[in-house]
Coordinates of C-alpha atoms and ligand atoms in Angstrom, one line a residue:
M1168 CA -47.5 53.3 -20.7
G1169 CA -50.6 51.2 -21.8
L1170 CA -50.5 50.0 -25.3
R1171 CA -52.9 50.7 -28.6
I1172 CA -54.7 47.5 -29.6
V1173 CA -57.1 46.9 -32.1
M1174 CA -59.0 43.8 -31.6
L1175 CA -60.2 41.7 -35.0
G1176 CA -62.1 38.9 -35.8
A1177 CA -65.5 38.4 -37.2
P1178 CA -68.7 39.5 -35.7
G1179 CA -69.4 37.2 -32.7
A1180 CA -65.6 36.0 -32.3
G1181 CA -65.7 37.4 -28.7
K1182 CA -63.8 40.4 -29.6
G1183 CA -66.3 42.4 -27.3
T1184 CA -66.3 40.2 -24.4
Q1185 CA -62.2 40.0 -24.1
A1186 CA -61.9 43.7 -24.7
V1187 CA -64.0 44.6 -22.3
Q1188 CA -61.5 42.1 -19.8
M1189 CA -58.6 43.6 -21.1
A1190 CA -59.3 47.3 -20.7
K1191 CA -60.6 46.6 -17.2
E1192 CA -57.3 44.8 -16.1
M1193 CA -55.3 47.4 -18.2
G1194 CA -57.2 50.6 -17.1
V1195 CA -57.6 51.9 -20.4
P1196 CA -60.5 52.5 -22.0
H1197 CA -62.5 49.8 -24.1
I1198 CA -63.8 51.7 -27.4
S1199 CA -66.6 50.0 -29.3
T1200 CA -67.7 51.9 -32.2
G1201 CA -71.1 49.3 -32.5
D1202 CA -71.5 50.4 -28.6
I1203 CA -71.2 54.0 -29.6
F1204 CA -73.9 53.7 -32.7
R1205 CA -76.5 51.6 -30.4
K1206 CA -76.2 54.5 -27.6
N1207 CA -77.0 57.0 -30.4
L1208 CA -79.8 54.9 -31.4
R1209 CA -81.2 54.3 -28.3
E1210 CA -80.6 58.0 -27.5
G1211 CA -82.3 59.2 -30.6
T1212 CA -79.6 61.2 -31.3
D1213 CA -78.6 63.0 -34.7
L1214 CA -76.1 60.3 -35.1
G1215 CA -78.4 57.6 -34.1
K1216 CA -80.7 58.6 -36.9
K1217 CA -78.0 58.8 -39.2
V1218 CA -76.9 55.2 -38.3
Q1219 CA -79.9 53.3 -37.5
G1220 CA -80.4 51.8 -41.2
Y1221 CA -77.1 50.5 -41.4
L1222 CA -77.0 49.0 -38.0
N1223 CA -80.5 47.6 -38.3
S1224 CA -79.7 45.4 -41.9
G1225 CA -76.1 44.8 -41.1
A1226 CA -74.3 46.9 -43.4
L1227 CA -71.4 49.1 -42.4
V1228 CA -71.5 52.5 -41.3
P1229 CA -69.7 54.9 -44.1
D1230 CA -66.0 55.4 -43.5
E1231 CA -66.1 59.1 -43.2
L1232 CA -68.4 59.2 -40.5
T1233 CA -67.3 56.3 -38.4
C1234 CA -63.8 57.7 -38.7
E1235 CA -64.9 60.9 -37.5
I1236 CA -66.7 59.7 -34.5
V1237 CA -63.5 57.7 -33.6
A1238 CA -61.1 60.5 -33.8
E1239 CA -63.1 62.4 -31.9
R1240 CA -63.1 59.5 -28.9
L1241 CA -59.2 58.9 -29.4
Q1242 CA -58.7 62.6 -28.8
E1243 CA -60.4 62.5 -25.1
E1244 CA -58.3 62.4 -21.9
D1245 CA -58.8 59.0 -21.0
C1246 CA -57.0 57.8 -24.1
A1247 CA -53.7 59.2 -23.8
N1248 CA -52.1 55.7 -22.0
G1249 CA -53.7 53.5 -24.4
Y1250 CA -57.1 51.9 -25.3
I1251 CA -58.7 48.6 -26.7
L1252 CA -60.7 49.3 -29.9
D1253 CA -63.0 47.0 -30.6
G1254 CA -65.1 46.6 -33.9
F1255 CA -62.8 49.3 -35.8
P1256 CA -61.3 49.4 -37.8
R1257 CA -63.9 47.3 -40.2
S1258 CA -62.5 48.4 -43.5
V1259 CA -58.9 49.0 -44.9
P1260 CA -59.5 52.9 -45.7
Q1261 CA -60.7 52.9 -42.0
A1262 CA -57.6 51.2 -41.3
E1263 CA -55.4 53.8 -43.3
M1264 CA -57.1 56.7 -41.8
L1265 CA -56.3 55.3 -38.8
T1266 CA -52.8 54.8 -39.1
D1267 CA -52.4 58.4 -40.6
F1268 CA -54.7 60.0 -37.9
L1269 CA -52.3 58.4 -35.2
A1270 CA -49.0 59.3 -37.4
K1271 CA -49.9 62.9 -37.3
R1272 CA -49.3 62.6 -33.3
G1273 CA -46.5 60.1 -33.5
E1274 CA -48.6 57.4 -32.2
K1275 CA -49.5 53.9 -33.6
I1276 CA -51.4 50.6 -33.2
E1277 CA -48.9 48.3 -31.3
V1278 CA -50.6 45.3 -31.4
A1279 CA -53.5 44.1 -33.7
V1280 CA -54.8 40.6 -31.9
N1281 CA -57.1 38.6 -34.5
I1282 CA -59.4 36.0 -32.8
D1283 CA -60.0 33.5 -35.5
V1284 CA -63.2 31.6 -35.2
S1285 CA -64.8 29.7 -38.2
D1286 CA -68.4 31.2 -39.6
D1287 CA -70.1 27.6 -38.2
V1288 CA -69.2 28.5 -34.9
I1289 CA -70.0 32.0 -35.1
I1290 CA -73.4 31.6 -36.1
E1291 CA -73.9 29.0 -33.2
R1292 CA -72.6 31.7 -30.7
L1293 CA -74.7 34.3 -31.9
S1294 CA -77.9 33.0 -32.4
A1295 CA -77.2 32.6 -28.2
R1296 CA -76.9 36.0 -27.8
R1297 CA -79.6 38.1 -26.0
S1298 CA -79.0 42.0 -24.7
D1299 CA -81.2 44.1 -22.4
P1300 CA -82.9 46.8 -24.5
E1301 CA -82.3 49.4 -22.0
T1302 CA -78.6 49.2 -21.2
G1303 CA -77.5 47.5 -24.0
A1304 CA -75.8 44.5 -21.7
V1305 CA -75.1 41.1 -23.7
F1306 CA -75.5 37.5 -22.4
N1307 CA -74.8 34.9 -24.5
L1308 CA -76.9 31.7 -23.4
L1309 CA -73.6 29.5 -24.0
F1310 CA -71.0 31.2 -22.2
N1311 CA -72.7 33.9 -19.9
P1312 CA -76.4 33.0 -19.1
P1313 CA -78.5 36.0 -17.9
P1314 CA -79.3 36.3 -14.2
P1315 CA -83.0 34.5 -14.0
D1316 CA -84.8 37.5 -13.1
M1317 CA -83.7 39.3 -16.5
A1318 CA -84.4 36.4 -19.1
D1319 CA -87.7 37.9 -19.5
K1320 CA -86.8 41.4 -20.8
L1321 CA -83.9 40.1 -22.6
I1322 CA -84.2 40.5 -26.6
Q1323 CA -82.4 39.3 -29.5
R1324 CA -80.8 42.1 -31.4
D1325 CA -82.1 42.8 -34.8
D1326 CA -78.6 42.2 -35.9
D1327 CA -78.0 38.8 -34.2
K1328 CA -80.7 37.6 -36.3
P1329 CA -79.8 34.7 -38.2
E1330 CA -80.6 36.7 -42.2
T1331 CA -78.6 39.6 -40.5
V1332 CA -76.0 37.3 -39.2
K1333 CA -75.2 36.0 -42.3
A1334 CA -75.0 39.5 -44.1
R1335 CA -73.0 40.3 -41.5
L1336 CA -70.2 37.5 -42.2
E1337 CA -70.4 38.3 -46.1
T1338 CA -69.5 42.0 -45.1
Y1339 CA -67.0 40.6 -42.8
H1340 CA -65.2 38.3 -45.5
E1341 CA -65.2 41.0 -47.9
T1342 CA -64.3 44.3 -46.2
T1343 CA -62.9 43.4 -43.2
E1344 CA -60.8 40.5 -43.6
P1345 CA -58.6 42.0 -45.5
I1346 CA -57.4 44.2 -42.2
I1347 CA -55.8 41.0 -41.1
A1348 CA -53.4 41.2 -43.9
Y1349 CA -52.9 44.9 -43.1
Y1350 CA -51.8 44.8 -39.7
D1351 CA -49.5 42.0 -40.5
K1352 CA -47.6 44.0 -43.2
L1353 CA -47.1 46.4 -40.4
G1354 CA -45.7 43.8 -38.2
V1355 CA -47.9 44.0 -35.2
L1356 CA -50.5 41.2 -36.5
K1357 CA -51.2 38.7 -33.3
N1358 CA -53.1 35.8 -34.0
V1359 CA -55.1 33.7 -31.4
P1360 CA -57.0 30.6 -32.2
G1361 CA -60.7 31.1 -31.0
D1362 CA -62.8 27.9 -32.2
D1363 CA -61.8 25.4 -29.6
A1364 CA -61.9 27.6 -26.3
G1365 CA -64.4 29.6 -24.2
P1366 CA -63.7 32.9 -23.3
D1367 CA -61.4 32.5 -20.3
E1368 CA -59.0 30.4 -22.4
I1369 CA -58.9 32.8 -25.2
Y1370 CA -58.4 35.5 -22.7
R1371 CA -55.2 33.7 -21.5
R1372 CA -53.9 33.3 -25.0
I1373 CA -54.2 36.7 -25.5
M1374 CA -52.2 37.7 -22.7
A1375 CA -49.6 35.7 -23.8
V1376 CA -49.1 37.0 -27.1
L1377 CA -49.1 40.7 -25.9
P1378 CA -46.1 42.7 -25.8
Q1379 CA -44.4 42.7 -22.1
Ligands
AMP1375 P1 -70.5 45.5 -33.8 O1 -71.5 45.8 -32.2 O2 -69.3 46.0 -33.7 O3 -71.0 44.4 -34.4 O4 -71.8 46.8 -34.6 C1 -72.6 46.6 -34.7 C2 -73.2 47.7 -36.3 O5 -72.5 49.1 -35.8 C3 -72.2 47.1 -37.5 O6 -73.0 45.9 -38.1 C4 -72.6 47.9 -38.2 O7 -73.5 48.6 -38.6 C5 -72.0 49.5 -37.5 N1 -70.6 49.1 -37.1 C6 -70.0 48.9 -35.9 N2 -68.7 49.6 -36.1 C7 -68.4 50.1 -37.4 C8 -67.4 50.2 -38.1 N3 -66.1 50.4 -37.8 N4 -67.4 50.9 -39.5 C9 -68.8 50.8 -40.1 N5 -69.8 50.2 -39.3 C10 -69.6 49.7 -38.0

């Protein structure tokens, strides 16, 4: 039985990178609400149109809509043996809705991994992030440089531009950070320091704190 895991940490703390690797190793789906929203944006779906303004300004998509999308996703068959949630929950109401949704199914989040990275380091890392506008693949000039033949077509996502990064960090501190205390109270929080290490070392730290 895999675990139901929530990844916490500021935008740019490396949640996504770690979540992809963990999901691969554990054979469970990686569920990123940001990826779901961006895919819908690229494909011009109704959901994409609804969320466009929020994504481009770095604001959060309303809880109700976000929770609906996640609840649908968690009912798919591949979620039966656990999953890694990345970018969700993003507010205490979202965390509470997730707890209630799972409780009705006799389930719960077993671990919340918090990658703890300071604002200065976040700003440095996010400004080095580049993505492929066609596939959404993400690279980082510091940690995960793109192949040279791709360099020309890569862009800096609107939400990785300095003004938006600042807005996202503010939103993070105000709205998302309180979730850390929420999961601590539930007794499932694992803190992983992330300022002083690259992705491989952070991955080892995460593996070391997961229940066996
Ligand atoms: P991310 O890639 O996780 O940083 O998400 C990119 C953007 O998608 C965020 O800045 C929000 O606008 C939106 N988003 C992603 N996840 C959530 C969520 N759980 N709640 C509200 N908005 C979200």
